[in-house]
mmCIF file with all atom_site columns, C-alpha atoms in Angstrom:
data_model
loop_
_atom_site.group_PDB
_atom_site.id
_atom_site.type_symbol
_atom_site.label_atom_id
_atom_site.label_alt_id
_atom_site.label_comp_id
_atom_site.label_asym_id
_atom_site.label_entity_id
_atom_site.label_seq_id
_atom_site.pdbx_PDB_ins_code
_atom_site.Cartn_x
_atom_site.Cartn_y
_atom_site.Cartn_z
_atom_site.occupancy
_atom_site.B_iso_or_equiv
_atom_site.pdbx_formal_charge
_atom_site.auth_seq_id
_atom_site.auth_comp_id
_atom_site.auth_asym_id
_atom_site.auth_atom_id
_atom_site.pdbx_PDB_model_num
ATOM 1   C CA . MET Z 1 1   ? 26.087  89.062  110.244 1.00 42.00 ? 25  MET Z CA 1
ATOM 2   C CA . SER Z 1 2   ? 23.569  91.768  110.978 1.00 47.00 ? 26  SER Z CA 1
ATOM 3   C CA . SER Z 1 3   ? 24.379  94.978  112.802 1.00 44.00 ? 27  SER Z CA 1
ATOM 4   C CA . TYR Z 1 4   ? 21.988  96.607  115.258 1.00 43.00 ? 28  TYR Z CA 1
ATOM 5   C CA . GLU Z 1 5   ? 21.239  100.281 115.754 1.00 44.00 ? 29  GLU Z CA 1
ATOM 6   C CA . PHE Z 1 6   ? 18.645  102.497 117.351 1.00 43.00 ? 30  PHE Z CA 1
ATOM 7   C CA . HIS Z 1 7   ? 17.427  105.743 115.807 1.00 43.00 ? 31  HIS Z CA 1
ATOM 8   C CA . ALA Z 1 8   ? 14.523  107.998 116.636 1.00 43.00 ? 32  ALA Z CA 1
ATOM 9   C CA . GLU Z 1 9   ? 11.517  107.786 114.342 1.00 50.00 ? 33  GLU Z CA 1
ATOM 10  C CA . ASP Z 1 10  ? 12.143  109.522 111.045 1.00 58.00 ? 34  ASP Z CA 1
ATOM 11  C CA . ASP Z 1 11  ? 11.205  109.244 107.414 1.00 78.00 ? 35  ASP Z CA 1
ATOM 12  C CA . SER Z 1 12  ? 10.813  105.667 106.355 1.00 88.00 ? 36  SER Z CA 1
ATOM 13  C CA . SER Z 1 13  ? 9.914   103.811 103.213 1.00 93.00 ? 37  SER Z CA 1
ATOM 14  C CA . GLN Z 1 14  ? 8.102   100.536 102.743 1.00 94.00 ? 38  GLN Z CA 1
ATOM 15  C CA . ALA Z 1 15  ? 7.639   97.948  100.068 1.00 94.00 ? 39  ALA Z CA 1
ATOM 16  C CA . THR Z 1 16  ? 5.770   94.675  99.902  1.00 94.00 ? 40  THR Z CA 1
ATOM 17  C CA . THR Z 1 17  ? 6.781   91.483  98.182  1.00 94.00 ? 41  THR Z CA 1
ATOM 18  C CA . GLY Z 1 18  ? 4.851   88.271  97.669  1.00 94.00 ? 42  GLY Z CA 1
ATOM 19  C CA . THR Z 1 19  ? 6.212   85.147  99.358  1.00 95.00 ? 43  THR Z CA 1
ATOM 20  C CA . PRO Z 1 20  ? 5.048   81.551  99.762  1.00 96.00 ? 44  PRO Z CA 1
ATOM 21  C CA . VAL Z 1 21  ? 3.817   82.484  103.257 1.00 95.00 ? 45  VAL Z CA 1
ATOM 22  C CA . GLY Z 1 22  ? 1.952   85.612  102.180 1.00 95.00 ? 46  GLY Z CA 1
ATOM 23  C CA . PRO Z 1 23  ? 2.801   89.195  101.273 1.00 96.00 ? 47  PRO Z CA 1
ATOM 24  C CA . ILE Z 1 24  ? 5.537   90.685  103.453 1.00 96.00 ? 48  ILE Z CA 1
ATOM 25  C CA . THR Z 1 25  ? 6.127   94.396  103.974 1.00 96.00 ? 49  THR Z CA 1
ATOM 26  C CA . VAL Z 1 26  ? 9.611   95.663  104.814 1.00 97.00 ? 50  VAL Z CA 1
ATOM 27  C CA . THR Z 1 27  ? 10.207  99.097  106.343 1.00 96.00 ? 51  THR Z CA 1
ATOM 28  C CA . SER Z 1 28  ? 13.499  100.982 106.125 1.00 96.00 ? 52  SER Z CA 1
ATOM 29  C CA . ASN Z 1 29  ? 14.588  104.308 107.559 1.00 94.00 ? 53  ASN Z CA 1
ATOM 30  C CA . GLY Z 1 30  ? 17.381  104.545 104.974 1.00 93.00 ? 54  GLY Z CA 1
ATOM 31  C CA . ARG Z 1 31  ? 20.021  103.392 107.467 1.00 95.00 ? 55  ARG Z CA 1
ATOM 32  C CA . SER Z 1 32  ? 18.459  100.226 108.872 1.00 96.00 ? 56  SER Z CA 1
ATOM 33  C CA . ILE Z 1 33  ? 15.610  97.804  108.377 1.00 97.00 ? 57  ILE Z CA 1
ATOM 34  C CA . THR Z 1 34  ? 13.130  98.679  111.114 1.00 97.00 ? 58  THR Z CA 1
ATOM 35  C CA . ARG Z 1 35  ? 10.201  96.343  110.533 1.00 96.00 ? 59  ARG Z CA 1
ATOM 36  C CA . VAL Z 1 36  ? 9.139   93.193  108.716 1.00 97.00 ? 60  VAL Z CA 1
ATOM 37  C CA . THR Z 1 37  ? 5.405   92.430  108.753 1.00 96.00 ? 61  THR Z CA 1
ATOM 38  C CA . TRP Z 1 38  ? 2.881   90.306  106.974 1.00 95.00 ? 62  TRP Z CA 1
ATOM 39  C CA . ARG Z 1 39  ? 0.514   92.416  104.895 1.00 88.00 ? 63  ARG Z CA 1
ATOM 40  C CA . GLU Z 1 40  ? -3.147  91.564  105.219 1.00 81.00 ? 64  GLU Z CA 1
ATOM 41  C CA . PRO Z 1 41  ? -5.297  91.564  102.084 1.00 66.00 ? 65  PRO Z CA 1
ATOM 42  C CA . ASP Z 1 42  ? -8.005  94.166  101.672 1.00 53.00 ? 66  ASP Z CA 1
ATOM 43  C CA . THR Z 1 43  ? -11.145 92.775  103.315 1.00 50.00 ? 67  THR Z CA 1
ATOM 44  C CA . GLU Z 1 44  ? -13.372 93.547  100.333 1.00 52.00 ? 68  GLU Z CA 1
ATOM 45  C CA . SER Z 1 45  ? -11.220 92.439  97.415  1.00 47.00 ? 69  SER Z CA 1
ATOM 46  C CA . GLY Z 1 46  ? -8.997  89.900  99.142  1.00 51.00 ? 70  GLY Z CA 1
ATOM 47  C CA . GLN Z 1 47  ? -6.033  91.524  97.352  1.00 48.00 ? 71  GLN Z CA 1
ATOM 48  C CA . VAL Z 1 48  ? -3.038  93.238  98.907  1.00 46.00 ? 72  VAL Z CA 1
ATOM 49  C CA . ASP Z 1 49  ? -3.175  96.974  98.252  1.00 43.00 ? 73  ASP Z CA 1
ATOM 50  C CA . ASP Z 1 50  ? 0.344   98.319  97.709  1.00 41.00 ? 74  ASP Z CA 1
ATOM 51  C CA . THR Z 1 51  ? -0.702  101.771 96.541  1.00 34.00 ? 75  THR Z CA 1
ATOM 52  C CA . ASP Z 1 52  ? -0.123  103.382 99.935  1.00 34.00 ? 76  ASP Z CA 1
ATOM 53  C CA . LEU Z 1 53  ? 3.427   102.067 100.148 1.00 36.00 ? 77  LEU Z CA 1
ATOM 54  C CA . GLY Z 1 54  ? 5.071   104.317 97.642  1.00 37.00 ? 78  GLY Z CA 1
ATOM 55  C CA . THR Z 1 55  ? 6.431   101.225 95.925  1.00 41.00 ? 79  THR Z CA 1
ATOM 56  C CA . ALA Z 1 56  ? 4.559   98.381  94.365  1.00 40.00 ? 80  ALA Z CA 1
ATOM 57  C CA . GLY Z 1 57  ? 6.485   95.236  95.015  1.00 44.00 ? 81  GLY Z CA 1
ATOM 58  C CA . PRO Z 1 58  ? 9.877   93.647  94.752  1.00 44.00 ? 82  PRO Z CA 1
ATOM 59  C CA . ASP Z 1 59  ? 10.892  94.973  91.348  1.00 43.00 ? 83  ASP Z CA 1
ATOM 60  C CA . ALA Z 1 60  ? 9.864   98.602  91.793  1.00 45.00 ? 84  ALA Z CA 1
ATOM 61  C CA . ASP Z 1 61  ? 12.493  101.305 91.392  1.00 44.00 ? 85  ASP Z CA 1
ATOM 62  C CA . HIS Z 1 62  ? 13.220  102.033 95.054  1.00 53.00 ? 86  HIS Z CA 1
ATOM 63  C CA . THR Z 1 63  ? 14.702  105.320 96.135  1.00 80.00 ? 87  THR Z CA 1
ATOM 64  C CA . ASP Z 1 64  ? 15.971  103.522 99.242  1.00 91.00 ? 88  ASP Z CA 1
ATOM 65  C CA . PRO Z 1 65  ? 18.775  101.131 98.189  1.00 95.00 ? 89  PRO Z CA 1
ATOM 66  C CA . LEU Z 1 66  ? 18.633  99.392  101.582 1.00 95.00 ? 90  LEU Z CA 1
ATOM 67  C CA . LEU Z 1 67  ? 14.956  98.594  101.075 1.00 95.00 ? 91  LEU Z CA 1
ATOM 68  C CA . ALA Z 1 68  ? 15.699  97.202  97.608  1.00 95.00 ? 92  ALA Z CA 1
ATOM 69  C CA . GLU Z 1 69  ? 18.502  95.068  99.099  1.00 96.00 ? 93  GLU Z CA 1
ATOM 70  C CA . ALA Z 1 70  ? 16.219  93.754  101.848 1.00 97.00 ? 94  ALA Z CA 1
ATOM 71  C CA . LEU Z 1 71  ? 13.607  92.737  99.276  1.00 96.00 ? 95  LEU Z CA 1
ATOM 72  C CA . ARG Z 1 72  ? 16.293  91.058  97.166  1.00 97.00 ? 96  ARG Z CA 1
ATOM 73  C CA . GLN Z 1 73  ? 17.492  89.111  100.203 1.00 97.00 ? 97  GLN Z CA 1
ATOM 74  C CA . LEU Z 1 74  ? 13.924  88.052  101.049 1.00 97.00 ? 98  LEU Z CA 1
ATOM 75  C CA . ARG Z 1 75  ? 13.425  86.779  97.494  1.00 96.00 ? 99  ARG Z CA 1
ATOM 76  C CA . ASP Z 1 76  ? 16.748  84.939  97.669  1.00 97.00 ? 100 ASP Z CA 1
ATOM 77  C CA . TYR Z 1 77  ? 15.761  83.399  101.018 1.00 97.00 ? 101 TYR Z CA 1
ATOM 78  C CA . PHE Z 1 78  ? 12.512  82.061  99.587  1.00 97.00 ? 102 PHE Z CA 1
ATOM 79  C CA . ASP Z 1 79  ? 14.328  80.898  96.429  1.00 96.00 ? 103 ASP Z CA 1
ATOM 80  C CA . GLY Z 1 80  ? 16.605  78.853  98.701  1.00 95.00 ? 104 GLY Z CA 1
ATOM 81  C CA . THR Z 1 81  ? 19.782  80.704  97.667  1.00 96.00 ? 105 THR Z CA 1
ATOM 82  C CA . LEU Z 1 82  ? 20.213  82.740  100.884 1.00 96.00 ? 106 LEU Z CA 1
ATOM 83  C CA . THR Z 1 83  ? 20.320  81.328  104.385 1.00 93.00 ? 107 THR Z CA 1
ATOM 84  C CA . THR Z 1 84  ? 21.540  84.303  106.418 1.00 93.00 ? 108 THR Z CA 1
ATOM 85  C CA . PHE Z 1 85  ? 20.360  87.889  106.080 1.00 96.00 ? 109 PHE Z CA 1
ATOM 86  C CA . ASP Z 1 86  ? 23.062  90.550  106.010 1.00 96.00 ? 110 ASP Z CA 1
ATOM 87  C CA . LEU Z 1 87  ? 21.335  93.867  106.681 1.00 97.00 ? 111 LEU Z CA 1
ATOM 88  C CA . PRO Z 1 88  ? 21.715  96.696  109.186 1.00 97.00 ? 112 PRO Z CA 1
ATOM 89  C CA . LEU Z 1 89  ? 18.856  96.284  111.661 1.00 97.00 ? 113 LEU Z CA 1
ATOM 90  C CA . ASP Z 1 90  ? 17.144  98.623  114.105 1.00 96.00 ? 114 ASP Z CA 1
ATOM 91  C CA . LEU Z 1 91  ? 15.220  96.860  116.870 1.00 96.00 ? 115 LEU Z CA 1
ATOM 92  C CA . GLY Z 1 92  ? 13.582  100.105 117.966 1.00 93.00 ? 116 GLY Z CA 1
ATOM 93  C CA . GLN Z 1 93  ? 12.630  100.915 121.515 1.00 93.00 ? 117 GLN Z CA 1
ATOM 94  C CA . ILE Z 1 94  ? 12.583  97.473  123.085 1.00 95.00 ? 118 ILE Z CA 1
ATOM 95  C CA . SER Z 1 95  ? 14.003  96.628  126.483 1.00 96.00 ? 119 SER Z CA 1
ATOM 96  C CA . ALA Z 1 96  ? 17.654  95.729  126.956 1.00 96.00 ? 120 ALA Z CA 1
ATOM 97  C CA . THR Z 1 97  ? 16.563  92.211  127.918 1.00 97.00 ? 121 THR Z CA 1
ATOM 98  C CA . ALA Z 1 98  ? 14.510  91.761  124.745 1.00 97.00 ? 122 ALA Z CA 1
ATOM 99  C CA . ARG Z 1 99  ? 17.389  93.159  122.686 1.00 97.00 ? 123 ARG Z CA 1
ATOM 100 C CA . THR Z 1 100 ? 19.792  90.663  124.297 1.00 97.00 ? 124 THR Z CA 1
ATOM 101 C CA . VAL Z 1 101 ? 17.451  87.725  123.664 1.00 98.00 ? 125 VAL Z CA 1
ATOM 102 C CA . LEU Z 1 102 ? 16.834  88.654  120.002 1.00 98.00 ? 126 LEU Z CA 1
ATOM 103 C CA . THR Z 1 103 ? 20.533  89.270  119.398 1.00 97.00 ? 127 THR Z CA 1
ATOM 104 C CA . THR Z 1 104 ? 21.375  85.901  120.992 1.00 98.00 ? 128 THR Z CA 1
ATOM 105 C CA . LEU Z 1 105 ? 18.807  84.216  118.761 1.00 98.00 ? 129 LEU Z CA 1
ATOM 106 C CA . ASP Z 1 106 ? 20.204  85.891  115.653 1.00 97.00 ? 130 ASP Z CA 1
ATOM 107 C CA . GLU Z 1 107 ? 23.814  85.048  116.523 1.00 96.00 ? 131 GLU Z CA 1
ATOM 108 C CA . THR Z 1 108 ? 23.417  81.470  117.794 1.00 97.00 ? 132 THR Z CA 1
ATOM 109 C CA . VAL Z 1 109 ? 20.532  79.765  115.975 1.00 97.00 ? 133 VAL Z CA 1
ATOM 110 C CA . GLY Z 1 110 ? 21.270  79.255  112.304 1.00 94.00 ? 134 GLY Z CA 1
ATOM 111 C CA . PRO Z 1 111 ? 19.170  78.008  109.416 1.00 94.00 ? 135 PRO Z CA 1
ATOM 112 C CA . GLY Z 1 112 ? 18.087  74.404  109.665 1.00 92.00 ? 136 GLY Z CA 1
ATOM 113 C CA . THR Z 1 113 ? 18.209  74.412  113.468 1.00 95.00 ? 137 THR Z CA 1
ATOM 114 C CA . THR Z 1 114 ? 15.818  75.126  116.299 1.00 95.00 ? 138 THR Z CA 1
ATOM 115 C CA . VAL Z 1 115 ? 16.186  76.084  119.938 1.00 97.00 ? 139 VAL Z CA 1
ATOM 116 C CA . THR Z 1 116 ? 13.689  75.704  122.752 1.00 97.00 ? 140 THR Z CA 1
ATOM 117 C CA . TYR Z 1 117 ? 12.368  78.697  124.647 1.00 97.00 ? 141 TYR Z CA 1
ATOM 118 C CA . GLY Z 1 118 ? 14.191  77.435  127.747 1.00 97.00 ? 142 GLY Z CA 1
ATOM 119 C CA . GLU Z 1 119 ? 17.510  76.946  125.957 1.00 97.00 ? 143 GLU Z CA 1
ATOM 120 C CA . LEU Z 1 120 ? 17.323  80.426  124.425 1.00 98.00 ? 144 LEU Z CA 1
ATOM 121 C CA . ALA Z 1 121 ? 16.643  81.828  127.919 1.00 97.00 ? 145 ALA Z CA 1
ATOM 122 C CA . ARG Z 1 122 ? 19.794  80.073  129.168 1.00 97.00 ? 146 ARG Z CA 1
ATOM 123 C CA . ARG Z 1 123 ? 21.903  81.160  126.186 1.00 97.00 ? 147 ARG Z CA 1
ATOM 124 C CA . SER Z 1 124 ? 20.858  84.786  126.554 1.00 97.00 ? 148 SER Z CA 1
ATOM 125 C CA . GLY Z 1 125 ? 22.141  84.950  130.141 1.00 96.00 ? 149 GLY Z CA 1
ATOM 126 C CA . THR Z 1 126 ? 19.255  87.249  131.058 1.00 96.00 ? 150 THR Z CA 1
ATOM 127 C CA . GLY Z 1 127 ? 17.850  85.075  133.844 1.00 95.00 ? 151 GLY Z CA 1
ATOM 128 C CA . ILE Z 1 128 ? 14.324  85.282  132.455 1.00 96.00 ? 152 ILE Z CA 1
ATOM 129 C CA . PRO Z 1 129 ? 12.028  82.243  132.278 1.00 96.00 ? 153 PRO Z CA 1
ATOM 130 C CA . ALA Z 1 130 ? 11.125  80.396  129.083 1.00 94.00 ? 154 ALA Z CA 1
ATOM 131 C CA . ARG Z 1 131 ? 7.612   81.888  129.111 1.00 93.00 ? 155 ARG Z CA 1
ATOM 132 C CA . ALA Z 1 132 ? 9.115   85.388  128.853 1.00 96.00 ? 156 ALA Z CA 1
ATOM 133 C CA . ILE Z 1 133 ? 11.096  84.262  125.795 1.00 97.00 ? 157 ILE Z CA 1
ATOM 134 C CA . GLY Z 1 134 ? 7.791   83.540  124.056 1.00 94.00 ? 158 GLY Z CA 1
ATOM 135 C CA . SER Z 1 135 ? 6.602   87.083  124.786 1.00 95.00 ? 159 SER Z CA 1
ATOM 136 C CA . ILE Z 1 136 ? 9.835   88.523  123.397 1.00 97.00 ? 160 ILE Z CA 1
ATOM 137 C CA . MET Z 1 137 ? 9.488   86.437  120.236 1.00 96.00 ? 161 MET Z CA 1
ATOM 138 C CA . GLY Z 1 138 ? 5.982   87.884  119.849 1.00 94.00 ? 162 GLY Z CA 1
ATOM 139 C CA . MET Z 1 139 ? 7.328   91.445  119.923 1.00 95.00 ? 163 MET Z CA 1
ATOM 140 C CA . ASN Z 1 140 ? 10.164  90.792  117.439 1.00 96.00 ? 164 ASN Z CA 1
ATOM 141 C CA . PRO Z 1 141 ? 9.902   93.659  114.930 1.00 96.00 ? 165 PRO Z CA 1
ATOM 142 C CA . LEU Z 1 142 ? 11.988  91.755  112.364 1.00 97.00 ? 166 LEU Z CA 1
ATOM 143 C CA . PRO Z 1 143 ? 10.587  88.222  111.978 1.00 96.00 ? 167 PRO Z CA 1
ATOM 144 C CA . LEU Z 1 144 ? 12.253  86.119  109.276 1.00 95.00 ? 168 LEU Z CA 1
ATOM 145 C CA . VAL Z 1 145 ? 15.332  88.361  109.415 1.00 96.00 ? 169 VAL Z CA 1
ATOM 146 C CA . ILE Z 1 146 ? 15.724  87.568  113.128 1.00 97.00 ? 170 ILE Z CA 1
ATOM 147 C CA . ALA Z 1 147 ? 14.296  84.081  112.839 1.00 96.00 ? 171 ALA Z CA 1
ATOM 148 C CA . CYS Z 1 148 ? 11.950  83.731  115.812 1.00 96.00 ? 172 CYS Z CA 1
ATOM 149 C CA . HIS Z 1 149 ? 10.223  80.868  113.950 1.00 96.00 ? 173 HIS Z CA 1
ATOM 150 C CA . ARG Z 1 150 ? 13.253  78.742  114.975 1.00 97.00 ? 174 ARG Z CA 1
ATOM 151 C CA . VAL Z 1 151 ? 12.284  78.961  118.658 1.00 97.00 ? 175 VAL Z CA 1
ATOM 152 C CA . VAL Z 1 152 ? 10.097  76.021  119.663 1.00 96.00 ? 176 VAL Z CA 1
ATOM 153 C CA . ALA Z 1 153 ? 8.565   74.558  122.794 1.00 95.00 ? 177 ALA Z CA 1
ATOM 154 C CA . SER Z 1 154 ? 10.185  71.513  124.370 1.00 92.00 ? 178 SER Z CA 1
ATOM 155 C CA . ASP Z 1 155 ? 7.102   69.474  123.433 1.00 91.00 ? 179 ASP Z CA 1
ATOM 156 C CA . GLY Z 1 156 ? 6.006   70.951  120.101 1.00 89.00 ? 180 GLY Z CA 1
ATOM 157 C CA . LEU Z 1 157 ? 5.988   73.997  117.892 1.00 91.00 ? 181 LEU Z CA 1
ATOM 158 C CA . GLY Z 1 158 ? 5.015   76.542  120.533 1.00 92.00 ? 182 GLY Z CA 1
ATOM 159 C CA . GLY Z 1 159 ? 3.450   79.728  119.229 1.00 91.00 ? 183 GLY Z CA 1
ATOM 160 C CA . TYR Z 1 160 ? 4.119   82.123  116.392 1.00 93.00 ? 184 TYR Z CA 1
ATOM 161 C CA . SER Z 1 161 ? 2.804   85.616  115.895 1.00 89.00 ? 185 SER Z CA 1
ATOM 162 C CA . GLY Z 1 162 ? 4.120   85.901  112.330 1.00 88.00 ? 186 GLY Z CA 1
ATOM 163 C CA . GLY Z 1 163 ? 2.190   84.999  109.239 1.00 90.00 ? 187 GLY Z CA 1
ATOM 164 C CA . ARG Z 1 164 ? -1.201  86.140  108.087 1.00 90.00 ? 188 ARG Z CA 1
ATOM 165 C CA . ARG Z 1 165 ? -3.879  86.545  110.713 1.00 89.00 ? 189 ARG Z CA 1
ATOM 166 C CA . GLY Z 1 166 ? -4.921  83.134  111.992 1.00 90.00 ? 190 GLY Z CA 1
ATOM 167 C CA . GLU Z 1 167 ? -2.128  81.320  110.138 1.00 92.00 ? 191 GLU Z CA 1
ATOM 168 C CA . GLY Z 1 168 ? 0.755   81.762  112.584 1.00 92.00 ? 192 GLY Z CA 1
ATOM 169 C CA . LEU Z 1 169 ? 1.434   78.114  113.386 1.00 93.00 ? 193 LEU Z CA 1
ATOM 170 C CA . ALA Z 1 170 ? 0.947   77.015  109.779 1.00 92.00 ? 194 ALA Z CA 1
ATOM 171 C CA . THR Z 1 171 ? 3.459   79.696  108.753 1.00 95.00 ? 195 THR Z CA 1
ATOM 172 C CA . LYS Z 1 172 ? 5.925   78.586  111.443 1.00 95.00 ? 196 LYS Z CA 1
ATOM 173 C CA . ARG Z 1 173 ? 5.613   74.958  110.359 1.00 93.00 ? 197 ARG Z CA 1
ATOM 174 C CA . TRP Z 1 174 ? 6.090   75.926  106.675 1.00 94.00 ? 198 TRP Z CA 1
ATOM 175 C CA . LEU Z 1 175 ? 9.220   77.980  107.482 1.00 95.00 ? 199 LEU Z CA 1
ATOM 176 C CA . LEU Z 1 176 ? 10.735  75.188  109.608 1.00 95.00 ? 200 LEU Z CA 1
ATOM 177 C CA . GLU Z 1 177 ? 9.999   72.581  106.941 1.00 93.00 ? 201 GLU Z CA 1
ATOM 178 C CA . PHE Z 1 178 ? 11.436  74.897  104.281 1.00 95.00 ? 202 PHE Z CA 1
ATOM 179 C CA . GLU Z 1 179 ? 14.645  75.166  106.320 1.00 95.00 ? 203 GLU Z CA 1
ATOM 180 C CA . ASP Z 1 180 ? 14.698  71.397  107.037 1.00 92.00 ? 204 ASP Z CA 1
ATOM 181 C CA . ALA Z 1 181 ? 14.558  72.212  110.747 1.00 91.00 ? 205 ALA Z CA 1
ATOM 182 C CA . LEU Z 1 182 ? 11.593  70.213  112.042 1.00 82.00 ? 206 LEU Z CA 1
ATOM 183 C CA . PRO Z 1 183 ? 12.778  67.543  114.442 1.00 56.00 ? 207 PRO Z CA 1
ATOM 184 C CA . PRO Z 1 184 ? 10.814  64.531  113.184 1.00 55.00 ? 208 PRO Z CA 1
ATOM 185 C CA . THR Z 1 185 ? 10.557  63.014  116.669 1.00 50.00 ? 209 THR Z CA 1
ATOM 186 C CA . LEU Z 1 186 ? 8.716   66.043  118.025 1.00 54.00 ? 210 LEU Z CA 1
ATOM 187 C CA . PHE Z 1 187 ? 6.373   66.930  115.180 1.00 50.00 ? 211 PHE Z CA 1
#
């Protein structure tokens, strides 16, 4: 189970690892994982440039042991040997409502399952509508680790802001298929 903290901005380190859904950059402040993002390739070369990260991928010698652990867990997830991330997380300066919704998602929707936007709204007890859940999923600073790809519309996939630019829904579909979570009657 993940733990959640909030700390003011301070020194952080990043590293990028390749995954089946594109290169993913993880940011750590040394105490918590603060961000998980898809890294866009350089527009000229089409390659991911890791030189500005201070580390050059999943096997680099990291000075931040938490960052190295996060990368190991990401690799294990994509290898199929890890289903639940166990990392200290910092959701940053998001609203109390968004924090409640993301925490509810993390604690109640496991691998291989999905939840609709409306059901997550009900579970969170926040009183917000399903449409607001979609906005909160879009601001999730820790996609994959807090698995917003598991939140779907009542009549289809819904949206997804993760993945490489322009590939959000394809990434969501891939992740749900990878986790054996696509309800065959809906998709």
